[in-house]
Amino acid sequence: LPPAVAAATGLDVLSHALESYTAIPFDSRPKPARPLERPAYQGCNPISDIWALRALDIQKQHPTRSVIGLALDQPKYRILVVEDKWESRKLLVKLLEPLGFEVREAENGKEGVALWSSWEPHLIWMDMQMPVMDGYEATKQIKAHLKGQATVIIALTASAFIEERAVILSAGCDDFVRKPFREEEIFETMAHYLGVRYVYEEETSATSPQRSATEALTREALAVMPAEWVAQLYQAANEVNNQQIFQLIEQIPSEHGQVAIALTDLVRNFRCDKIIDLTEPATS
């Protein structure tokens, strides 16, 4: 181990963490009654990201399949997206509607509660930080009703801390997905809780779509964002501040989604060094 890592963490602590990682079992069968098991934190720091390492191993063992539609003989699933940021709402709508889901949107918790009451969606994607009424209060109000108990609510959160999971679940959410999310996380979660069946297009490997996006990531590609944003990304990568990096990725417009995907892949593969190379100020 690098001396700096050993000194900062203590060999005993690190050894215990690695032993815990190798001993963690994985069961790929869905368990609808329980929240999906996800990495506690996904980022660049190899000491605090034991769960992320485990998730990457699982990805390598289970090739990714692209969803191209919904299987026949299923209910017409109603999906409500409650999100105050227009770009984030449209990203989910554009992802789900073409596949055959019926999707409606609300831009704050108050609108979300009203639309839930009149439309009765099967599942709600609920942002937790919104004006007027946040996702915590909206979830509590929905789950206070008998019919709300049958509505699946999945929180969308930019928080990278595992402590946030307990707060979200205590509000009544069934599970949560961190931003920025991957398409497969959205599809997997809906299959887990609603039993949705998809039509797939087989991919040759789990990493090929992300690898191609990452290889295409250049300084020129990042130039679509303001210089101040690039400087903030450089600073966050230098500090290995994964939460800040994810918050900056969220600001990327949907039309530049490949840039967001590539940056997310770099963070989750512990490649902050690559982000630094791409954003480092040019020397005169």
mmCIF file of N, CA and C in Angstrom, residues 102-222:
data_model
loop_
_atom_site.group_PDB
_atom_site.id
_atom_site.type_symbol
_atom_site.label_atom_id
_atom_site.label_comp_id
_atom_site.label_asym_id
_atom_site.label_seq_id
_atom_site.Cartn_x
_atom_site.Cartn_y
_atom_site.Cartn_z
ATOM 1 N N GLU A 102 -46.389 5.413 -19.182
ATOM 2 C CA GLU A 102 -47.174 6.637 -19.153
ATOM 3 C C GLU A 102 -46.571 7.520 -18.064
ATOM 4 N N VAL A 103 -46.093 8.690 -18.437
ATOM 5 C CA VAL A 103 -45.323 9.530 -17.517
ATOM 6 C C VAL A 103 -45.963 10.907 -17.379
ATOM 7 N N ARG A 104 -46.054 11.374 -16.151
ATOM 8 C CA ARG A 104 -46.458 12.749 -15.872
ATOM 9 C C ARG A 104 -45.429 13.378 -14.948
ATOM 10 N N GLU A 105 -45.429 14.708 -14.890
ATOM 11 C CA GLU A 105 -44.389 15.409 -14.140
ATOM 12 C C GLU A 105 -44.963 16.492 -13.248
ATOM 13 N N ALA A 106 -44.260 16.729 -12.150
ATOM 14 C CA ALA A 106 -44.589 17.812 -11.225
ATOM 15 C C ALA A 106 -43.283 18.477 -10.824
ATOM 16 N N GLU A 107 -43.318 19.794 -10.586
ATOM 17 C CA GLU A 107 -42.075 20.507 -10.313
ATOM 18 C C GLU A 107 -41.848 20.831 -8.844
ATOM 19 N N ASN A 108 -42.744 20.368 -7.974
ATOM 20 C CA ASN A 108 -42.499 20.480 -6.534
ATOM 21 C C ASN A 108 -43.376 19.474 -5.802
ATOM 22 N N GLY A 109 -43.124 19.311 -4.513
ATOM 23 C CA GLY A 109 -43.842 18.303 -3.745
ATOM 24 C C GLY A 109 -45.335 18.536 -3.669
ATOM 25 N N LYS A 110 -45.754 19.790 -3.585
ATOM 26 C CA LYS A 110 -47.183 20.094 -3.501
ATOM 27 C C LYS A 110 -47.909 19.647 -4.761
ATOM 28 N N GLU A 111 -47.338 19.965 -5.926
ATOM 29 C CA GLU A 111 -47.923 19.512 -7.187
ATOM 30 C C GLU A 111 -47.898 17.986 -7.270
ATOM 31 N N GLY A 112 -46.826 17.392 -6.755
ATOM 32 C CA GLY A 112 -46.700 15.943 -6.793
ATOM 33 C C GLY A 112 -47.783 15.248 -5.992
ATOM 34 N N VAL A 113 -48.072 15.759 -4.797
ATOM 35 C CA VAL A 113 -49.124 15.171 -3.960
ATOM 36 C C VAL A 113 -50.476 15.281 -4.652
ATOM 37 N N ALA A 114 -50.763 16.445 -5.244
ATOM 38 C CA ALA A 114 -52.044 16.642 -5.931
ATOM 39 C C ALA A 114 -52.180 15.703 -7.121
ATOM 40 N N LEU A 115 -51.103 15.551 -7.898
ATOM 41 C CA LEU A 115 -51.152 14.677 -9.070
ATOM 42 C C LEU A 115 -51.230 13.216 -8.655
ATOM 43 N N TRP A 116 -50.552 12.855 -7.582
ATOM 44 C CA TRP A 116 -50.668 11.485 -7.062
ATOM 45 C C TRP A 116 -52.120 11.184 -6.687
ATOM 46 N N SER A 117 -52.784 12.125 -6.019
ATOM 47 C CA SER A 117 -54.159 11.912 -5.565
ATOM 48 C C SER A 117 -55.124 11.719 -6.722
ATOM 49 N N SER A 118 -54.943 12.480 -7.799
ATOM 50 C CA SER A 118 -55.886 12.416 -8.922
ATOM 51 C C SER A 118 -55.539 11.341 -9.938
ATOM 52 N N TRP A 119 -54.271 10.988 -10.042
ATOM 53 C CA TRP A 119 -53.823 10.093 -11.114
ATOM 54 C C TRP A 119 -53.435 8.702 -10.622
ATOM 55 N N GLU A 120 -53.050 8.580 -9.372
ATOM 56 C CA GLU A 120 -52.668 7.313 -8.743
ATOM 57 C C GLU A 120 -51.586 6.557 -9.526
ATOM 58 N N PRO A 121 -50.394 7.104 -9.598
ATOM 59 C CA PRO A 121 -49.304 6.422 -10.301
ATOM 60 C C PRO A 121 -48.868 5.156 -9.574
ATOM 61 N N HIS A 122 -48.276 4.238 -10.326
ATOM 62 C CA HIS A 122 -47.726 3.030 -9.713
ATOM 63 C C HIS A 122 -46.434 3.339 -8.957
ATOM 64 N N LEU A 123 -45.646 4.266 -9.509
ATOM 65 C CA LEU A 123 -44.336 4.571 -8.922
ATOM 66 C C LEU A 123 -44.040 6.058 -9.091
ATOM 67 N N ILE A 124 -43.400 6.636 -8.078
ATOM 68 C CA ILE A 124 -43.012 8.047 -8.111
ATOM 69 C C ILE A 124 -41.497 8.158 -7.968
ATOM 70 N N TRP A 125 -40.884 8.886 -8.896
ATOM 71 C CA TRP A 125 -39.490 9.288 -8.736
ATOM 72 C C TRP A 125 -39.515 10.643 -8.047
ATOM 73 N N MET A 126 -39.036 10.705 -6.818
ATOM 74 C CA MET A 126 -39.211 11.884 -5.966
ATOM 75 C C MET A 126 -37.870 12.547 -5.635
ATOM 76 N N ASP A 127 -37.658 13.745 -6.174
ATOM 77 C CA ASP A 127 -36.502 14.536 -5.749
ATOM 78 C C ASP A 127 -36.741 14.971 -4.306
ATOM 79 N N MET A 128 -35.698 14.995 -3.506
ATOM 80 C CA MET A 128 -35.888 15.293 -2.089
ATOM 81 C C MET A 128 -35.721 16.770 -1.754
ATOM 82 N N GLN A 129 -34.995 17.513 -2.575
ATOM 83 C CA GLN A 129 -34.758 18.932 -2.306
ATOM 84 C C GLN A 129 -35.485 19.772 -3.347
ATOM 85 N N MET A 130 -36.631 20.359 -2.967
ATOM 86 C CA MET A 130 -37.441 21.164 -3.883
ATOM 87 C C MET A 130 -38.047 22.344 -3.140
ATOM 88 N N PRO A 131 -38.371 23.420 -3.859
ATOM 89 C CA PRO A 131 -39.063 24.550 -3.232
ATOM 90 C C PRO A 131 -40.537 24.224 -3.001
ATOM 91 N N VAL A 132 -41.239 25.099 -2.314
ATOM 92 C CA VAL A 132 -42.674 24.989 -2.010
ATOM 93 C C VAL A 132 -42.922 23.853 -1.021
ATOM 94 N N MET A 133 -42.656 22.610 -1.458
ATOM 95 C CA MET A 133 -42.736 21.442 -0.573
ATOM 96 C C MET A 133 -41.664 20.453 -1.008
ATOM 97 N N ASP A 134 -40.804 20.046 -0.077
ATOM 98 C CA ASP A 134 -39.730 19.132 -0.459
ATOM 99 C C ASP A 134 -40.224 17.696 -0.542
ATOM 100 N N GLY A 135 -39.335 16.813 -0.997
ATOM 101 C CA GLY A 135 -39.711 15.424 -1.192
ATOM 102 C C GLY A 135 -40.009 14.681 0.091
ATOM 103 N N TYR A 136 -39.383 15.085 1.187
ATOM 104 C CA TYR A 136 -39.627 14.431 2.473
ATOM 105 C C TYR A 136 -41.078 14.635 2.907
ATOM 106 N N GLU A 137 -41.538 15.874 2.857
ATOM 107 C CA GLU A 137 -42.902 16.177 3.281
ATOM 108 C C GLU A 137 -43.923 15.576 2.321
ATOM 109 N N ALA A 138 -43.637 15.649 1.025
ATOM 110 C CA ALA A 138 -44.556 15.074 0.039
ATOM 111 C C ALA A 138 -44.706 13.572 0.245
ATOM 112 N N THR A 139 -43.599 12.904 0.507
ATOM 113 C CA THR A 139 -43.640 11.459 0.738
ATOM 114 C C THR A 139 -44.442 11.128 1.989
ATOM 115 N N LYS A 140 -44.226 11.882 3.060
ATOM 116 C CA LYS A 140 -44.975 11.645 4.301
ATOM 117 C C LYS A 140 -46.474 11.802 4.082
ATOM 118 N N GLN A 141 -46.867 12.834 3.327
ATOM 119 C CA GLN A 141 -48.292 13.061 3.080
ATOM 120 C C GLN A 141 -48.901 11.932 2.252
ATOM 121 N N ILE A 142 -48.176 11.469 1.249
ATOM 122 C CA ILE A 142 -48.686 10.384 0.403
ATOM 123 C C ILE A 142 -48.792 9.088 1.196
ATOM 124 N N LYS A 143 -47.760 8.751 1.936
ATOM 125 C CA LYS A 143 -47.743 7.493 2.679
ATOM 126 C C LYS A 143 -48.705 7.499 3.867
ATOM 127 N N ALA A 144 -49.205 8.673 4.247
ATOM 128 C CA ALA A 144 -50.180 8.746 5.340
ATOM 129 C C ALA A 144 -51.540 8.210 4.920
ATOM 130 N N HIS A 145 -51.780 8.096 3.608
ATOM 131 C CA HIS A 145 -53.042 7.571 3.087
ATOM 132 C C HIS A 145 -52.920 6.070 2.837
ATOM 133 N N LEU A 146 -54.035 5.374 2.934
ATOM 134 C CA LEU A 146 -54.033 3.933 2.705
ATOM 135 C C LEU A 146 -53.577 3.600 1.292
ATOM 136 N N LYS A 147 -54.105 4.328 0.296
ATOM 137 C CA LYS A 147 -53.709 4.034 -1.083
ATOM 138 C C LYS A 147 -52.254 4.444 -1.337
ATOM 139 N N GLY A 148 -51.746 5.364 -0.514
ATOM 140 C CA GLY A 148 -50.352 5.758 -0.654
ATOM 141 C C GLY A 148 -49.390 4.659 -0.253
ATOM 142 N N GLN A 149 -49.855 3.740 0.609
ATOM 143 C CA GLN A 149 -49.009 2.616 1.007
ATOM 144 C C GLN A 149 -48.697 1.704 -0.173
ATOM 145 N N ALA A 150 -49.591 1.712 -1.168
ATOM 146 C CA ALA A 150 -49.388 0.862 -2.343
ATOM 147 C C ALA A 150 -48.573 1.555 -3.428
ATOM 148 N N THR A 151 -48.282 2.827 -3.242
ATOM 149 C CA THR A 151 -47.506 3.581 -4.226
ATOM 150 C C THR A 151 -46.024 3.479 -3.899
ATOM 151 N N VAL A 152 -45.235 3.035 -4.857
ATOM 152 C CA VAL A 152 -43.788 2.949 -4.663
ATOM 153 C C VAL A 152 -43.191 4.342 -4.856
ATOM 154 N N ILE A 153 -42.404 4.793 -3.886
ATOM 155 C CA ILE A 153 -41.742 6.093 -3.982
ATOM 156 C C ILE A 153 -40.231 5.883 -3.893
ATOM 157 N N ILE A 154 -39.538 6.290 -4.937
ATOM 158 C CA ILE A 154 -38.086 6.166 -4.984
ATOM 159 C C ILE A 154 -37.482 7.562 -4.936
ATOM 160 N N ALA A 155 -36.662 7.805 -3.943
ATOM 161 C CA ALA A 155 -36.037 9.118 -3.782
ATOM 162 C C ALA A 155 -34.908 9.307 -4.789
ATOM 163 N N LEU A 156 -34.784 10.527 -5.278
ATOM 164 C CA LEU A 156 -33.650 10.934 -6.098
ATOM 165 C C LEU A 156 -32.841 11.930 -5.276
ATOM 166 N N THR A 157 -31.583 11.614 -5.024
ATOM 167 C CA THR A 157 -30.788 12.469 -4.144
ATOM 168 C C THR A 157 -29.369 12.611 -4.654
ATOM 169 N N ALA A 158 -28.810 13.790 -4.476
ATOM 170 C CA ALA A 158 -27.413 14.029 -4.837
ATOM 171 C C ALA A 158 -26.478 13.732 -3.677
ATOM 172 N N SER A 159 -27.031 13.397 -2.533
ATOM 173 C CA SER A 159 -26.203 13.136 -1.361
ATOM 174 C C SER A 159 -25.385 11.873 -1.553
ATOM 175 N N ALA A 160 -24.131 11.921 -1.126
ATOM 176 C CA ALA A 160 -23.249 10.763 -1.242
ATOM 177 C C ALA A 160 -23.037 10.063 0.088
ATOM 178 N N PHE A 161 -23.764 10.473 1.118
ATOM 179 C CA PHE A 161 -23.524 9.940 2.452
ATOM 180 C C PHE A 161 -24.540 8.866 2.818
ATOM 181 N N ILE A 162 -24.059 7.773 3.393
ATOM 182 C CA ILE A 162 -24.923 6.654 3.738
ATOM 183 C C ILE A 162 -25.924 7.046 4.822
ATOM 184 N N GLU A 163 -25.579 8.033 5.666
ATOM 185 C CA GLU A 163 -26.511 8.465 6.709
ATOM 186 C C GLU A 163 -27.817 8.984 6.114
ATOM 187 N N GLU A 164 -27.734 9.525 4.903
ATOM 188 C CA GLU A 164 -28.926 10.072 4.257
ATOM 189 C C GLU A 164 -29.939 8.975 3.949
ATOM 190 N N ARG A 165 -29.459 7.745 3.762
ATOM 191 C CA ARG A 165 -30.359 6.630 3.458
ATOM 192 C C ARG A 165 -31.398 6.449 4.562
ATOM 193 N N ALA A 166 -30.966 6.475 5.822
ATOM 194 C CA ALA A 166 -31.891 6.283 6.938
ATOM 195 C C ALA A 166 -32.929 7.395 6.988
ATOM 196 N N VAL A 167 -32.500 8.627 6.721
ATOM 197 C CA VAL A 167 -33.432 9.760 6.737
ATOM 198 C C VAL A 167 -34.473 9.607 5.637
ATOM 199 N N ILE A 168 -34.030 9.214 4.453
ATOM 200 C CA ILE A 168 -34.937 9.054 3.312
ATOM 201 C C ILE A 168 -35.940 7.936 3.567
ATOM 202 N N LEU A 169 -35.470 6.804 4.058
ATOM 203 C CA LEU A 169 -36.371 5.680 4.310
ATOM 204 C C LEU A 169 -37.335 5.984 5.445
ATOM 205 N N SER A 170 -36.887 6.734 6.446
ATOM 206 C CA SER A 170 -37.774 7.069 7.558
ATOM 207 C C SER A 170 -38.889 8.013 7.128
ATOM 208 N N ALA A 171 -38.668 8.759 6.053
ATOM 209 C CA ALA A 171 -39.714 9.643 5.529
ATOM 210 C C ALA A 171 -40.809 8.856 4.820
ATOM 211 N N GLY A 172 -40.521 7.588 4.487
ATOM 212 C CA GLY A 172 -41.518 6.753 3.836
ATOM 213 C C GLY A 172 -41.133 6.272 2.458
ATOM 214 N N CYS A 173 -39.987 6.735 1.942
ATOM 215 C CA CYS A 173 -39.549 6.279 0.623
ATOM 216 C C CYS A 173 -39.205 4.791 0.673
ATOM 217 N N ASP A 174 -39.487 4.098 -0.419
ATOM 218 C CA ASP A 174 -39.188 2.670 -0.486
ATOM 219 C C ASP A 174 -37.716 2.415 -0.774
ATOM 220 N N ASP A 175 -37.075 3.351 -1.449
ATOM 221 C CA ASP A 175 -35.675 3.180 -1.818
ATOM 222 C C ASP A 175 -35.166 4.518 -2.334
ATOM 223 N N PHE A 176 -33.909 4.553 -2.771
ATOM 224 C CA PHE A 176 -33.374 5.789 -3.335
ATOM 225 C C PHE A 176 -32.348 5.477 -4.410
ATOM 226 N N VAL A 177 -32.171 6.419 -5.312
ATOM 227 C CA VAL A 177 -31.151 6.344 -6.355
ATOM 228 C C VAL A 177 -30.389 7.658 -6.325
ATOM 229 N N ARG A 178 -29.074 7.566 -6.371
ATOM 230 C CA ARG A 178 -28.263 8.781 -6.324
ATOM 231 C C ARG A 178 -28.135 9.422 -7.700
ATOM 232 N N LYS A 179 -28.065 10.730 -7.685
ATOM 233 C CA LYS A 179 -27.767 11.482 -8.899
ATOM 234 C C LYS A 179 -26.256 11.708 -8.981
ATOM 235 N N PRO A 180 -25.709 11.706 -10.187
ATOM 236 C CA PRO A 180 -26.350 11.382 -11.456
ATOM 237 C C PRO A 180 -26.528 9.878 -11.588
ATOM 238 N N PHE A 181 -27.655 9.449 -12.084
ATOM 239 C CA PHE A 181 -27.957 8.025 -12.159
ATOM 240 C C PHE A 181 -27.620 7.467 -13.538
ATOM 241 N N ARG A 182 -27.512 6.164 -13.590
ATOM 242 C CA ARG A 182 -27.359 5.463 -14.865
ATOM 243 C C ARG A 182 -28.721 4.926 -15.294
ATOM 244 N N GLU A 183 -28.914 4.775 -16.584
ATOM 245 C CA GLU A 183 -30.183 4.266 -17.096
ATOM 246 C C GLU A 183 -30.524 2.921 -16.474
ATOM 247 N N GLU A 184 -29.535 2.042 -16.360
ATOM 248 C CA GLU A 184 -29.818 0.705 -15.846
ATOM 249 C C GLU A 184 -30.286 0.737 -14.395
ATOM 250 N N GLU A 185 -29.859 1.751 -13.624
ATOM 251 C CA GLU A 185 -30.339 1.879 -12.249
ATOM 252 C C GLU A 185 -31.836 2.164 -12.222
ATOM 253 N N ILE A 186 -32.288 3.017 -13.132
ATOM 254 C CA ILE A 186 -33.706 3.352 -13.217
ATOM 255 C C ILE A 186 -34.510 2.118 -13.598
ATOM 256 N N PHE A 187 -34.074 1.418 -14.636
ATOM 257 C CA PHE A 187 -34.803 0.236 -15.103
ATOM 258 C C PHE A 187 -34.791 -0.881 -14.063
ATOM 259 N N GLU A 188 -33.645 -1.087 -13.433
ATOM 260 C CA GLU A 188 -33.523 -2.147 -12.424
ATOM 261 C C GLU A 188 -34.456 -1.883 -11.247
ATOM 262 N N THR A 189 -34.519 -0.630 -10.827
ATOM 263 C CA THR A 189 -35.355 -0.284 -9.677
ATOM 264 C C THR A 189 -36.828 -0.511 -9.986
ATOM 265 N N MET A 190 -37.284 -0.120 -11.172
ATOM 266 C CA MET A 190 -38.694 -0.315 -11.521
ATOM 267 C C MET A 190 -39.023 -1.794 -11.699
ATOM 268 N N ALA A 191 -38.076 -2.559 -12.223
ATOM 269 C CA ALA A 191 -38.300 -3.999 -12.329
ATOM 270 C C ALA A 191 -38.389 -4.629 -10.946
ATOM 271 N N HIS A 192 -37.568 -4.154 -10.040
ATOM 272 C CA HIS A 192 -37.514 -4.691 -8.681
ATOM 273 C C HIS A 192 -38.825 -4.461 -7.933
ATOM 274 N N TYR A 193 -39.372 -3.261 -8.048
ATOM 275 C CA TYR A 193 -40.555 -2.908 -7.255
ATOM 276 C C TYR A 193 -41.883 -3.116 -7.974
ATOM 277 N N LEU A 194 -41.896 -3.025 -9.289
ATOM 278 C CA LEU A 194 -43.153 -3.173 -10.028
ATOM 279 C C LEU A 194 -43.243 -4.483 -10.797
ATOM 280 N N GLY A 195 -42.120 -5.168 -10.930
ATOM 281 C CA GLY A 195 -42.123 -6.386 -11.725
ATOM 282 C C GLY A 195 -42.139 -6.119 -13.219
ATOM 283 N N VAL A 196 -41.682 -4.932 -13.635
ATOM 284 C CA VAL A 196 -41.660 -4.582 -15.054
ATOM 285 C C VAL A 196 -40.737 -5.533 -15.807
ATOM 286 N N ARG A 197 -41.195 -5.975 -16.973
ATOM 287 C CA ARG A 197 -40.382 -6.836 -17.842
ATOM 288 C C ARG A 197 -40.024 -6.059 -19.106
ATOM 289 N N TYR A 198 -38.767 -6.179 -19.507
ATOM 290 C CA TYR A 198 -38.262 -5.392 -20.628
ATOM 291 C C TYR A 198 -37.895 -6.265 -21.823
ATOM 292 N N VAL A 199 -37.798 -5.611 -22.969
ATOM 293 C CA VAL A 199 -37.198 -6.210 -24.157
ATOM 294 C C VAL A 199 -35.797 -5.626 -24.258
ATOM 295 N N TYR A 200 -34.795 -6.502 -24.409
ATOM 296 C CA TYR A 200 -33.406 -6.063 -24.357
ATOM 297 C C TYR A 200 -32.695 -6.214 -25.697
ATOM 298 N N GLU A 201 -31.686 -5.380 -25.849
ATOM 299 C CA GLU A 201 -30.714 -5.549 -26.918
ATOM 300 C C GLU A 201 -29.402 -5.895 -26.233
ATOM 301 N N GLU A 202 -28.862 -7.054 -26.537
ATOM 302 C CA GLU A 202 -27.658 -7.501 -25.846
ATOM 303 C C GLU A 202 -26.474 -6.597 -26.167
ATOM 304 N N GLU A 203 -25.674 -6.312 -25.121
ATOM 305 C CA GLU A 203 -24.435 -5.551 -25.287
ATOM 306 C C GLU A 203 -23.267 -6.525 -25.174
ATOM 307 N N THR A 204 -22.186 -6.233 -25.844
ATOM 308 C CA THR A 204 -21.049 -7.145 -25.830
ATOM 309 C C THR A 204 -20.343 -7.171 -24.488
ATOM 310 N N SER A 205 -20.372 -6.066 -23.763
ATOM 311 C CA SER A 205 -19.756 -6.075 -22.437
ATOM 312 C C SER A 205 -20.365 -4.989 -21.593
ATOM 313 N N ALA A 206 -20.171 -5.139 -20.273
ATOM 314 C CA ALA A 206 -20.785 -4.187 -19.349
ATOM 315 C C ALA A 206 -20.162 -2.809 -19.453
ATOM 316 N N THR A 207 -18.930 -2.728 -19.906
ATOM 317 C CA THR A 207 -18.253 -1.436 -19.878
ATOM 318 C C THR A 207 -18.127 -0.792 -21.241
ATOM 319 N N SER A 208 -18.543 -1.470 -22.328
ATOM 320 C CA SER A 208 -18.306 -0.907 -23.648
ATOM 321 C C SER A 208 -18.989 0.420 -23.891
ATOM 322 N N PRO A 209 -20.280 0.641 -23.513
ATOM 323 C CA PRO A 209 -20.882 1.948 -23.754
ATOM 324 C C PRO A 209 -20.175 3.044 -22.968
ATOM 325 N N GLN A 210 -19.826 2.756 -21.699
ATOM 326 C CA GLN A 210 -19.163 3.756 -20.901
ATOM 327 C C GLN A 210 -17.743 4.014 -21.396
ATOM 328 N N ARG A 211 -17.061 2.937 -21.854
ATOM 329 C CA ARG A 211 -15.700 3.108 -22.327
ATOM 330 C C ARG A 211 -15.668 4.016 -23.544
ATOM 331 N N SER A 212 -16.612 3.811 -24.487
ATOM 332 C CA SER A 212 -16.622 4.636 -25.681
ATOM 333 C C SER A 212 -16.902 6.086 -25.328
ATOM 334 N N ALA A 213 -17.793 6.314 -24.368
ATOM 335 C CA ALA A 213 -18.090 7.682 -23.941
ATOM 336 C C ALA A 213 -16.875 8.300 -23.265
ATOM 337 N N THR A 214 -16.181 7.508 -22.441
ATOM 338 C CA THR A 214 -15.011 8.021 -21.733
ATOM 339 C C THR A 214 -13.883 8.345 -22.699
ATOM 340 N N GLU A 215 -13.677 7.491 -23.696
ATOM 341 C CA GLU A 215 -12.621 7.731 -24.669
ATOM 342 C C GLU A 215 -12.884 8.992 -25.479
ATOM 343 N N ALA A 216 -14.162 9.332 -25.655
ATOM 344 C CA ALA A 216 -14.519 10.525 -26.431
ATOM 345 C C ALA A 216 -14.457 11.799 -25.598
ATOM 346 N N LEU A 217 -14.208 11.665 -24.294
ATOM 347 C CA LEU A 217 -14.175 12.835 -23.418
ATOM 348 C C LEU A 217 -12.843 13.562 -23.582
ATOM 349 N N THR A 218 -12.903 14.798 -24.030
ATOM 350 C CA THR A 218 -11.718 15.608 -24.269
ATOM 351 C C THR A 218 -11.897 16.983 -23.631
ATOM 352 N N ARG A 219 -10.830 17.764 -23.657
ATOM 353 C CA ARG A 219 -10.933 19.141 -23.183
ATOM 354 C C ARG A 219 -11.961 19.916 -24.007
ATOM 355 N N GLU A 220 -12.002 19.612 -25.303
ATOM 356 C CA GLU A 220 -12.954 20.294 -26.175
ATOM 357 C C GLU A 220 -14.389 19.941 -25.795
ATOM 358 N N ALA A 221 -14.620 18.677 -25.424
ATOM 359 C CA ALA A 221 -15.966 18.259 -25.022
ATOM 360 C C ALA A 221 -16.399 18.983 -23.751
ATOM 361 N N LEU A 222 -15.459 19.198 -22.835
ATOM 362 C CA LEU A 222 -15.776 19.899 -21.589
ATOM 363 C C LEU A 222 -15.944 21.402 -21.807
#
